[in-house]
PDB file of C-alpha atoms in Angstrom:
ATOM      1  CA  UNK G   1      73.603 -60.898 -10.731  1.00 47.00           C
ATOM      2  CA  UNK G   2      75.308 -58.131 -12.679  1.00 47.00           C
ATOM      3  CA  UNK G   3      71.984 -56.328 -13.215  1.00 48.00           C
ATOM      4  CA  UNK G   4      71.174 -56.522  -9.512  1.00 50.00           C
ATOM      5  CA  UNK G   5      74.620 -55.127  -8.646  1.00 46.00           C
ATOM      6  CA  UNK G   6      74.204 -52.234 -11.094  1.00 43.00           C
ATOM      7  CA  UNK G   7      70.722 -51.489  -9.722  1.00 40.00           C
ATOM      8  CA  UNK G   8      72.099 -51.432  -6.191  1.00 47.00           C
ATOM      9  CA  UNK G   9      74.856 -49.078  -7.285  1.00 40.00           C
ATOM     10  CA  UNK G  10      72.251 -46.795  -8.872  1.00 38.00           C
ATOM     11  CA  UNK G  11      70.180 -46.694  -5.687  1.00 40.00           C
ATOM     12  CA  UNK G  12      73.296 -45.991  -3.642  1.00 45.00           C
ATOM     13  CA  UNK G  13      74.171 -43.074  -5.881  1.00 40.00           C
ATOM     14  CA  UNK G  14      70.719 -41.617  -5.346  1.00 38.00           C
ATOM     15  CA  UNK G  15      71.100 -41.956  -1.598  1.00 43.00           C
ATOM     16  CA  UNK G  16      74.405 -40.107  -1.430  1.00 40.00           C
ATOM     17  CA  UNK G  17      73.643 -37.543  -4.161  1.00 36.00           C
ATOM     18  CA  UNK G  18      70.095 -36.247  -3.650  1.00 44.00           C
ATOM     19  CA  UNK G  19      68.871 -33.252  -5.564  1.00 45.00           C
ATOM     20  CA  UNK G  20      69.517 -30.039  -3.649  1.00 47.00           C
ATOM     21  CA  UNK G  21      66.501 -29.147  -1.534  1.00 58.00           C
ATOM     22  CA  UNK G  22      66.151 -25.801  -3.296  1.00 67.00           C
ATOM     23  CA  UNK G  23      65.992 -27.487  -6.709  1.00 69.00           C
ATOM     24  CA  UNK G  24      63.373 -29.925  -5.456  1.00 79.00           C
ATOM     25  CA  UNK G  25      61.206 -27.088  -4.225  1.00 86.00           C
ATOM     26  CA  UNK G  26      61.545 -25.108  -7.445  1.00 74.00           C
ATOM     27  CA  UNK G  27      60.315 -28.111  -9.419  1.00 70.00           C
ATOM     28  CA  UNK G  28      56.997 -28.398  -7.556  1.00 69.00           C
ATOM     29  CA  UNK G  29      54.401 -27.947 -10.296  1.00 59.00           C
ATOM     30  CA  UNK G  30      51.472 -30.184  -9.478  1.00 81.00           C
ATOM     31  CA  UNK G  31      47.956 -30.139  -8.091  1.00 93.00           C
ATOM     32  CA  UNK G  32      47.164 -28.219  -4.909  1.00 97.00           C
ATOM     33  CA  UNK G  33      44.546 -30.878  -4.103  1.00 98.00           C
ATOM     34  CA  UNK G  34      45.678 -33.037  -1.185  1.00 98.00           C
ATOM     35  CA  UNK G  35      43.756 -36.067  -2.445  1.00 97.00           C
ATOM     36  CA  UNK G  36      45.526 -36.015  -5.822  1.00 97.00           C
ATOM     37  CA  UNK G  37      49.013 -36.219  -4.325  1.00 96.00           C
ATOM     38  CA  UNK G  38      51.006 -39.203  -3.071  1.00 96.00           C
ATOM     39  CA  UNK G  39      52.184 -39.254   0.530  1.00 97.00           C
ATOM     40  CA  UNK G  40      55.763 -38.630  -0.584  1.00 95.00           C
ATOM     41  CA  UNK G  41      54.676 -35.605  -2.623  1.00 95.00           C
ATOM     42  CA  UNK G  42      52.785 -34.252   0.382  1.00 96.00           C
ATOM     43  CA  UNK G  43      55.835 -34.786   2.598  1.00 96.00           C
ATOM     44  CA  UNK G  44      57.987 -32.934   0.076  1.00 94.00           C
ATOM     45  CA  UNK G  45      55.474 -30.088  -0.158  1.00 95.00           C
ATOM     46  CA  UNK G  46      55.516 -29.675   3.620  1.00 96.00           C
ATOM     47  CA  UNK G  47      59.334 -29.665   3.672  1.00 95.00           C
ATOM     48  CA  UNK G  48      59.242 -26.973   0.960  1.00 95.00           C
ATOM     49  CA  UNK G  49      57.046 -24.705   3.066  1.00 95.00           C
ATOM     50  CA  UNK G  50      53.547 -25.781   2.028  1.00 96.00           C
ATOM     51  CA  UNK G  51      52.428 -25.658   5.647  1.00 97.00           C
ATOM     52  CA  UNK G  52      49.014 -24.074   5.089  1.00 98.00           C
ATOM     53  CA  UNK G  53      46.046 -26.275   4.254  1.00 98.00           C
ATOM     54  CA  UNK G  54      42.495 -25.216   3.499  1.00 98.00           C
ATOM     55  CA  UNK G  55      39.657 -27.411   4.783  1.00 99.00           C
ATOM     56  CA  UNK G  56      36.684 -26.587   2.519  1.00 99.00           C
ATOM     57  CA  UNK G  57      33.341 -27.328   4.171  1.00 98.00           C
ATOM     58  CA  UNK G  58      30.322 -27.705   1.919  1.00 98.00           C
ATOM     59  CA  UNK G  59      27.121 -29.610   2.565  1.00 98.00           C
ATOM     60  CA  UNK G  60      24.586 -31.724   0.701  1.00 98.00           C
ATOM     61  CA  UNK G  61      21.146 -30.127   0.705  1.00 98.00           C
ATOM     62  CA  UNK G  62      18.133 -29.212  -1.347  1.00 98.00           C
ATOM     63  CA  UNK G  63      18.575 -25.945  -3.217  1.00 98.00           C
ATOM     64  CA  UNK G  64      15.237 -25.629  -4.925  1.00 98.00           C
ATOM     65  CA  UNK G  65      14.190 -27.375  -8.147  1.00 98.00           C
ATOM     66  CA  UNK G  66      16.885 -25.786 -10.298  1.00 98.00           C
ATOM     67  CA  UNK G  67      20.222 -26.318  -8.468  1.00 98.00           C
ATOM     68  CA  UNK G  68      21.760 -29.738  -7.804  1.00 98.00           C
ATOM     69  CA  UNK G  69      22.142 -30.821  -4.174  1.00 98.00           C
ATOM     70  CA  UNK G  70      25.966 -30.771  -4.305  1.00 98.00           C
ATOM     71  CA  UNK G  71      26.008 -26.991  -4.838  1.00 98.00           C
ATOM     72  CA  UNK G  72      28.025 -26.125  -1.728  1.00 98.00           C
ATOM     73  CA  UNK G  73      30.579 -28.886  -2.334  1.00 98.00           C
ATOM     74  CA  UNK G  74      31.282 -27.869  -5.921  1.00 98.00           C
ATOM     75  CA  UNK G  75      31.497 -24.188  -5.081  1.00 98.00           C
ATOM     76  CA  UNK G  76      33.737 -24.503  -2.056  1.00 98.00           C
ATOM     77  CA  UNK G  77      36.232 -26.763  -3.835  1.00 98.00           C
ATOM     78  CA  UNK G  78      36.369 -24.433  -6.833  1.00 98.00           C
ATOM     79  CA  UNK G  79      36.958 -21.472  -4.540  1.00 98.00           C
ATOM     80  CA  UNK G  80      39.447 -23.261  -2.280  1.00 98.00           C
ATOM     81  CA  UNK G  81      41.667 -24.085  -5.260  1.00 98.00           C
ATOM     82  CA  UNK G  82      41.658 -20.438  -6.337  1.00 98.00           C
ATOM     83  CA  UNK G  83      42.460 -19.285  -2.819  1.00 98.00           C
ATOM     84  CA  UNK G  84      45.289 -21.817  -2.471  1.00 98.00           C
ATOM     85  CA  UNK G  85      46.932 -20.770  -5.726  1.00 97.00           C
ATOM     86  CA  UNK G  86      46.656 -17.067  -4.942  1.00 97.00           C
ATOM     87  CA  UNK G  87      47.932 -17.530  -1.391  1.00 97.00           C
ATOM     88  CA  UNK G  88      50.845 -19.748  -2.464  1.00 96.00           C
ATOM     89  CA  UNK G  89      52.383 -22.683  -0.576  1.00 96.00           C
ATOM     90  CA  UNK G  90      48.910 -23.910   0.299  1.00 97.00           C
ATOM     91  CA  UNK G  91      47.138 -27.228  -0.225  1.00 98.00           C
ATOM     92  CA  UNK G  92      43.411 -28.017  -0.275  1.00 98.00           C
ATOM     93  CA  UNK G  93      41.940 -30.856   1.779  1.00 98.00           C
ATOM     94  CA  UNK G  94      39.064 -33.014   0.481  1.00 98.00           C
ATOM     95  CA  UNK G  95      35.704 -31.265   0.780  1.00 98.00           C
ATOM     96  CA  UNK G  96      33.636 -31.976   3.890  1.00 98.00           C
ATOM     97  CA  UNK G  97      30.298 -32.828   2.266  1.00 98.00           C
ATOM     98  CA  UNK G  98      28.362 -33.978   5.357  1.00 98.00           C
ATOM     99  CA  UNK G  99      27.220 -31.237   7.738  1.00 98.00           C
ATOM    100  CA  UNK G 100      24.299 -30.417  10.068  1.00 98.00           C
ATOM    101  CA  UNK G 101      21.217 -29.820   7.908  1.00 98.00           C
ATOM    102  CA  UNK G 102      18.357 -30.328  10.361  1.00 97.00           C
ATOM    103  CA  UNK G 103      16.732 -33.158  12.269  1.00 97.00           C
ATOM    104  CA  UNK G 104      15.466 -36.511  11.019  1.00 97.00           C
ATOM    105  CA  UNK G 105      12.804 -37.272  13.639  1.00 97.00           C
ATOM    106  CA  UNK G 106      10.958 -35.058  13.112  1.00 97.00           C
ATOM    107  CA  UNK G 107      12.362 -33.854   9.806  1.00 97.00           C
ATOM    108  CA  UNK G 108      13.311 -30.189  10.123  1.00 97.00           C
ATOM    109  CA  UNK G 109      15.052 -27.479   8.081  1.00 96.00           C
ATOM    110  CA  UNK G 110      16.391 -28.774   4.739  1.00 97.00           C
ATOM    111  CA  UNK G 111      15.810 -32.366   5.873  1.00 97.00           C
ATOM    112  CA  UNK G 112      12.151 -31.793   5.068  1.00 97.00           C
ATOM    113  CA  UNK G 113      13.128 -32.231   1.410  1.00 97.00           C
ATOM    114  CA  UNK G 114      14.641 -35.234  -0.392  1.00 97.00           C
ATOM    115  CA  UNK G 115      18.268 -34.734  -1.424  1.00 97.00           C
ATOM    116  CA  UNK G 116      19.607 -33.583   1.942  1.00 98.00           C
ATOM    117  CA  UNK G 117      22.093 -35.393   4.209  1.00 98.00           C
ATOM    118  CA  UNK G 118      22.554 -34.326   7.824  1.00 98.00           C
ATOM    119  CA  UNK G 119      24.879 -34.904  10.764  1.00 98.00           C
ATOM    120  CA  UNK G 120      24.286 -34.148  14.449  1.00 97.00           C
ATOM    121  CA  UNK G 121      26.226 -30.982  15.390  1.00 97.00           C
ATOM    122  CA  UNK G 122      28.413 -32.825  17.935  1.00 97.00           C
ATOM    123  CA  UNK G 123      29.439 -35.393  15.305  1.00 98.00           C
ATOM    124  CA  UNK G 124      30.270 -32.567  12.899  1.00 98.00           C
ATOM    125  CA  UNK G 125      32.399 -30.850  15.563  1.00 98.00           C
ATOM    126  CA  UNK G 126      34.335 -34.013  16.370  1.00 98.00           C
ATOM    127  CA  UNK G 127      34.879 -34.765  12.698  1.00 98.00           C
ATOM    128  CA  UNK G 128      36.304 -31.301  11.989  1.00 98.00           C
ATOM    129  CA  UNK G 129      38.512 -31.467  15.102  1.00 98.00           C
ATOM    130  CA  UNK G 130      39.911 -34.823  13.986  1.00 98.00           C
ATOM    131  CA  UNK G 131      40.529 -33.533  10.457  1.00 98.00           C
ATOM    132  CA  UNK G 132      42.406 -30.514  11.795  1.00 98.00           C
ATOM    133  CA  UNK G 133      44.440 -32.659  14.188  1.00 98.00           C
ATOM    134  CA  UNK G 134      45.353 -35.009  11.341  1.00 98.00           C
ATOM    135  CA  UNK G 135      46.900 -32.110   9.464  1.00 98.00           C
ATOM    136  CA  UNK G 136      48.657 -30.668  12.510  1.00 98.00           C
ATOM    137  CA  UNK G 137      50.548 -33.884  13.289  1.00 98.00           C
ATOM    138  CA  UNK G 138      51.718 -34.104   9.669  1.00 98.00           C
ATOM    139  CA  UNK G 139      53.424 -30.723   9.916  1.00 98.00           C
ATOM    140  CA  UNK G 140      50.858 -28.210   8.706  1.00 98.00           C
ATOM    141  CA  UNK G 141      51.096 -25.001  10.729  1.00 98.00           C
ATOM    142  CA  UNK G 142      47.979 -23.173   9.552  1.00 98.00           C
ATOM    143  CA  UNK G 143      44.716 -25.075   9.106  1.00 99.00           C
ATOM    144  CA  UNK G 144      42.197 -22.815   7.359  1.00 99.00           C
ATOM    145  CA  UNK G 145      38.463 -23.458   7.700  1.00 99.00           C
ATOM    146  CA  UNK G 146      36.176 -22.029   5.024  1.00 98.00           C
ATOM    147  CA  UNK G 147      32.478 -22.882   4.893  1.00 98.00           C
ATOM    148  CA  UNK G 148      30.061 -22.324   2.019  1.00 98.00           C
ATOM    149  CA  UNK G 149      26.877 -22.844   4.057  1.00 97.00           C
ATOM    150  CA  UNK G 150      25.495 -20.509   6.719  1.00 96.00           C
ATOM    151  CA  UNK G 151      24.170 -23.136   9.102  1.00 95.00           C
ATOM    152  CA  UNK G 152      27.453 -24.185  10.726  1.00 98.00           C
ATOM    153  CA  UNK G 153      29.485 -20.963  10.706  1.00 98.00           C
ATOM    154  CA  UNK G 154      29.216 -20.458  14.486  1.00 97.00           C
ATOM    155  CA  UNK G 155      30.215 -24.090  15.036  1.00 98.00           C
ATOM    156  CA  UNK G 156      33.397 -23.633  13.014  1.00 98.00           C
ATOM    157  CA  UNK G 157      34.249 -20.383  14.776  1.00 98.00           C
ATOM    158  CA  UNK G 158      33.846 -22.022  18.186  1.00 98.00           C
ATOM    159  CA  UNK G 159      35.879 -25.076  17.171  1.00 98.00           C
ATOM    160  CA  UNK G 160      38.738 -22.919  15.858  1.00 98.00           C
ATOM    161  CA  UNK G 161      38.916 -21.062  19.175  1.00 98.00           C
ATOM    162  CA  UNK G 162      38.946 -24.339  21.134  1.00 98.00           C
ATOM    163  CA  UNK G 163      41.659 -25.894  18.995  1.00 98.00           C
ATOM    164  CA  UNK G 164      43.835 -22.794  19.202  1.00 98.00           C
ATOM    165  CA  UNK G 165      43.773 -23.041  22.998  1.00 98.00           C
ATOM    166  CA  UNK G 166      44.592 -26.750  22.800  1.00 98.00           C
ATOM    167  CA  UNK G 167      47.397 -26.188  20.284  1.00 98.00           C
ATOM    168  CA  UNK G 168      49.061 -23.245  22.042  1.00 97.00           C
ATOM    169  CA  UNK G 169      52.367 -25.018  22.594  1.00 97.00           C
ATOM    170  CA  UNK G 170      52.525 -26.764  19.200  1.00 98.00           C
ATOM    171  CA  UNK G 171      53.328 -23.884  16.840  1.00 97.00           C
ATOM    172  CA  UNK G 172      50.203 -24.668  14.805  1.00 98.00           C
ATOM    173  CA  UNK G 173      46.857 -22.890  14.697  1.00 98.00           C
ATOM    174  CA  UNK G 174      43.433 -22.898  13.085  1.00 98.00           C
ATOM    175  CA  UNK G 175      42.142 -19.956  11.077  1.00 98.00           C
ATOM    176  CA  UNK G 176      38.383 -19.703  10.660  1.00 98.00           C
ATOM    177  CA  UNK G 177      37.675 -17.320   7.770  1.00 98.00           C
ATOM    178  CA  UNK G 178      34.393 -15.685   8.725  1.00 98.00           C
ATOM    179  CA  UNK G 179      34.378 -13.314   5.743  1.00 97.00           C
ATOM    180  CA  UNK G 180      34.541 -16.126   3.179  1.00 98.00           C
ATOM    181  CA  UNK G 181      30.868 -16.779   3.874  1.00 98.00           C
ATOM    182  CA  UNK G 182      29.821 -13.357   5.164  1.00 98.00           C
ATOM    183  CA  UNK G 183      30.548 -11.466   1.940  1.00 98.00           C
ATOM    184  CA  UNK G 184      27.739 -13.360   0.187  1.00 98.00           C
ATOM    185  CA  UNK G 185      24.759 -12.257   2.346  1.00 97.00           C
ATOM    186  CA  UNK G 186      26.266  -8.811   2.856  1.00 98.00           C
ATOM    187  CA  UNK G 187      28.627  -7.204   0.305  1.00 98.00           C
ATOM    188  CA  UNK G 188      27.606  -9.374  -2.638  1.00 98.00           C
ATOM    189  CA  UNK G 189      23.876  -9.173  -1.918  1.00 98.00           C
ATOM    190  CA  UNK G 190      24.205  -5.409  -1.591  1.00 98.00           C
ATOM    191  CA  UNK G 191      26.059  -5.302  -4.928  1.00 98.00           C
ATOM    192  CA  UNK G 192      23.165  -7.175  -6.550  1.00 98.00           C
ATOM    193  CA  UNK G 193      20.623  -4.780  -5.021  1.00 98.00           C
ATOM    194  CA  UNK G 194      22.551  -1.753  -6.231  1.00 98.00           C
ATOM    195  CA  UNK G 195      22.657  -3.203  -9.745  1.00 98.00           C
ATOM    196  CA  UNK G 196      18.910  -3.577 -10.157  1.00 98.00           C
ATOM    197  CA  UNK G 197      18.199  -6.971  -8.557  1.00 98.00           C
ATOM    198  CA  UNK G 198      16.771  -5.858  -5.213  1.00 98.00           C
ATOM    199  CA  UNK G 199      13.610  -7.993  -5.409  1.00 98.00           C
ATOM    200  CA  UNK G 200      15.541 -11.046  -6.654  1.00 98.00           C
ATOM    201  CA  UNK G 201      17.756 -11.329  -3.575  1.00 98.00           C
ATOM    202  CA  UNK G 202      16.555 -13.804  -0.956  1.00 98.00           C
ATOM    203  CA  UNK G 203      18.087 -16.218   1.513  1.00 96.00           C
ATOM    204  CA  UNK G 204      18.376 -19.558  -0.286  1.00 97.00           C
ATOM    205  CA  UNK G 205      18.286 -20.747  -3.924  1.00 98.00           C
ATOM    206  CA  UNK G 206      17.738 -17.129  -4.986  1.00 98.00           C
ATOM    207  CA  UNK G 207      19.472 -15.095  -7.682  1.00 98.00           C
ATOM    208  CA  UNK G 208      22.654 -14.989  -5.594  1.00 98.00           C
ATOM    209  CA  UNK G 209      22.880 -18.747  -5.047  1.00 98.00           C
ATOM    210  CA  UNK G 210      22.004 -19.524  -8.652  1.00 98.00           C
ATOM    211  CA  UNK G 211      24.351 -16.972 -10.224  1.00 98.00           C
ATOM    212  CA  UNK G 212      27.265 -18.198  -8.114  1.00 98.00           C
ATOM    213  CA  UNK G 213      26.556 -21.758  -9.210  1.00 98.00           C
ATOM    214  CA  UNK G 214      26.268 -20.812 -12.873  1.00 98.00           C
ATOM    215  CA  UNK G 215      29.663 -19.103 -12.636  1.00 98.00           C
ATOM    216  CA  UNK G 216      31.286 -22.199 -11.110  1.00 98.00           C
ATOM    217  CA  UNK G 217      29.565 -25.078 -12.922  1.00 98.00           C
ATOM    218  CA  UNK G 218      26.507 -24.432 -15.105  1.00 98.00           C
ATOM    219  CA  UNK G 219      25.852 -28.182 -15.384  1.00 98.00           C
ATOM    220  CA  UNK G 220      24.644 -28.006 -11.761  1.00 98.00           C
ATOM    221  CA  UNK G 221      21.803 -25.634 -12.729  1.00 98.00           C
ATOM    222  CA  UNK G 222      18.709 -26.727 -14.645  1.00 98.00           C
ATOM    223  CA  UNK G 223      18.802 -23.559 -16.676  1.00 97.00           C
ATOM    224  CA  UNK G 224      16.160 -24.411 -19.265  1.00 97.00           C
ATOM    225  CA  UNK G 225      13.606 -25.204 -16.561  1.00 98.00           C
ATOM    226  CA  UNK G 226      14.663 -22.107 -14.625  1.00 98.00           C
ATOM    227  CA  UNK G 227      13.997 -19.771 -17.556  1.00 96.00           C
ATOM    228  CA  UNK G 228      10.423 -21.087 -17.861  1.00 97.00           C
ATOM    229  CA  UNK G 229       9.725 -21.441 -14.141  1.00 97.00           C
ATOM    230  CA  UNK G 230       6.653 -20.108 -12.354  1.00 97.00           C
ATOM    231  CA  UNK G 231       6.938 -17.681  -9.452  1.00 97.00           C
ATOM    232  CA  UNK G 232       9.235 -19.182  -6.790  1.00 97.00           C
ATOM    233  CA  UNK G 233       7.926 -20.268  -3.394  1.00 97.00           C
ATOM    234  CA  UNK G 234       9.116 -21.699  -0.084  1.00 96.00           C
ATOM    235  CA  UNK G 235       7.278 -24.930  -0.943  1.00 97.00           C
ATOM    236  CA  UNK G 236       9.849 -25.362  -3.729  1.00 97.00           C
ATOM    237  CA  UNK G 237      12.746 -24.827  -1.319  1.00 97.00           C
ATOM    238  CA  UNK G 238      13.388 -21.268  -2.530  1.00 98.00           C
ATOM    239  CA  UNK G 239      13.400 -18.936   0.467  1.00 97.00           C
ATOM    240  CA  UNK G 240      12.838 -15.387  -0.702  1.00 97.00           C
ATOM    241  CA  UNK G 241      13.947 -13.659  -3.848  1.00 98.00           C
ATOM    242  CA  UNK G 242      13.763 -14.973  -7.392  1.00 98.00           C
ATOM    243  CA  UNK G 243      16.463 -16.976  -9.227  1.00 98.00           C
ATOM    244  CA  UNK G 244      15.045 -16.590 -12.740  1.00 98.00           C
ATOM    245  CA  UNK G 245      17.290 -13.693 -13.804  1.00 98.00           C
ATOM    246  CA  UNK G 246      20.469 -15.390 -12.572  1.00 98.00           C
ATOM    247  CA  UNK G 247      23.502 -15.474 -14.901  1.00 98.00           C
ATOM    248  CA  UNK G 248      27.111 -16.583 -14.637  1.00 98.00           C
ATOM    249  CA  UNK G 249      28.175 -12.970 -15.226  1.00 98.00           C
ATOM    250  CA  UNK G 250      26.275 -11.896 -12.119  1.00 98.00           C
ATOM    251  CA  UNK G 251      27.997 -14.629 -10.125  1.00 98.00           C
ATOM    252  CA  UNK G 252      31.571 -13.577 -10.890  1.00 98.00           C
ATOM    253  CA  UNK G 253      31.744 -10.568  -8.509  1.00 98.00           C
ATOM    254  CA  UNK G 254      30.536 -12.695  -5.601  1.00 98.00           C
ATOM    255  CA  UNK G 255      33.164 -15.357  -6.272  1.00 98.00           C
ATOM    256  CA  UNK G 256      35.881 -12.702  -6.452  1.00 98.00           C
ATOM    257  CA  UNK G 257      34.740 -11.156  -3.163  1.00 98.00           C
ATOM    258  CA  UNK G 258      35.013 -14.544  -1.441  1.00 98.00           C
ATOM    259  CA  UNK G 259      38.473 -15.298  -2.804  1.00 98.00           C
ATOM    260  CA  UNK G 260      39.798 -11.837  -1.951  1.00 98.00           C
ATOM    261  CA  UNK G 261      38.453 -12.072   1.604  1.00 98.00           C
ATOM    262  CA  UNK G 262      40.017 -15.482   2.198  1.00 98.00           C
ATOM    263  CA  UNK G 263      43.408 -14.618   0.680  1.00 98.00           C
ATOM    264  CA  UNK G 264      43.574 -11.487   2.831  1.00 98.00           C
ATOM    265  CA  UNK G 265      42.712 -13.470   5.966  1.00 98.00           C
ATOM    266  CA  UNK G 266      45.438 -16.031   5.214  1.00 98.00           C
ATOM    267  CA  UNK G 267      47.994 -13.329   4.473  1.00 98.00           C
ATOM    268  CA  UNK G 268      47.121 -11.529   7.701  1.00 98.00           C
ATOM    269  CA  UNK G 269      47.386 -14.739   9.737  1.00 98.00           C
ATOM    270  CA  UNK G 270      50.789 -15.573   8.270  1.00 97.00           C
ATOM    271  CA  UNK G 271      52.125 -12.100   9.062  1.00 94.00           C
ATOM    272  CA  UNK G 272      51.380 -12.408  12.788  1.00 87.00           C
TER     273      UNK G 272
END
């Protein structure tokens, strides 16, 4: 009985003497990954101003014989964590790994190869809308969409515009970061061309794709096989270019371009 009374007294003391809010916020030193936090930690983060959340969208698809099919998921999570830490007061949602990748009857686009998972575009749209709405009702004010795959960029842009109309009176909004993806086929590809890799740049599973993956997680690249590979072809799932000269060093500038573009977009959105 005495122990129970003392325990009750202890709980009562906590209730009437909470840590000052400022001290609680200063002591936040944990993961930025939403899925690694408890609900009470997430609630505290939101109360301390962590009202931006990044929704990283990846995809599961064939990327030639030398890159694992989870390429986009690994890359976008790696990048989202960097962006969140540089932006500050930002969390990262679980990666969306299922996206439109072509038809199943008949099999089209990447679905022509084993290792690809697809969703109908309307299902993808509804899923993203529900994810964003889930974060809005919890108290997040800026939901940031970044996508590592080119196939659904227009879908995300359209969805962001629709949700921003729907959310006009809520104080929350969606930010679609177009330049997160666009720097890869434009600025980064041009950087590779200017540095002597003009013929190696293609559209998919090329030197760009492979170098970015090597810089994020080399275990996802079958590097030994790549170094002894024959000339690449579309039949292998490599669309243009040549991945055989890819290195992690070549991938670093592309990763930096993506992070810089996203951080700038978030900063600009917050300042409006």
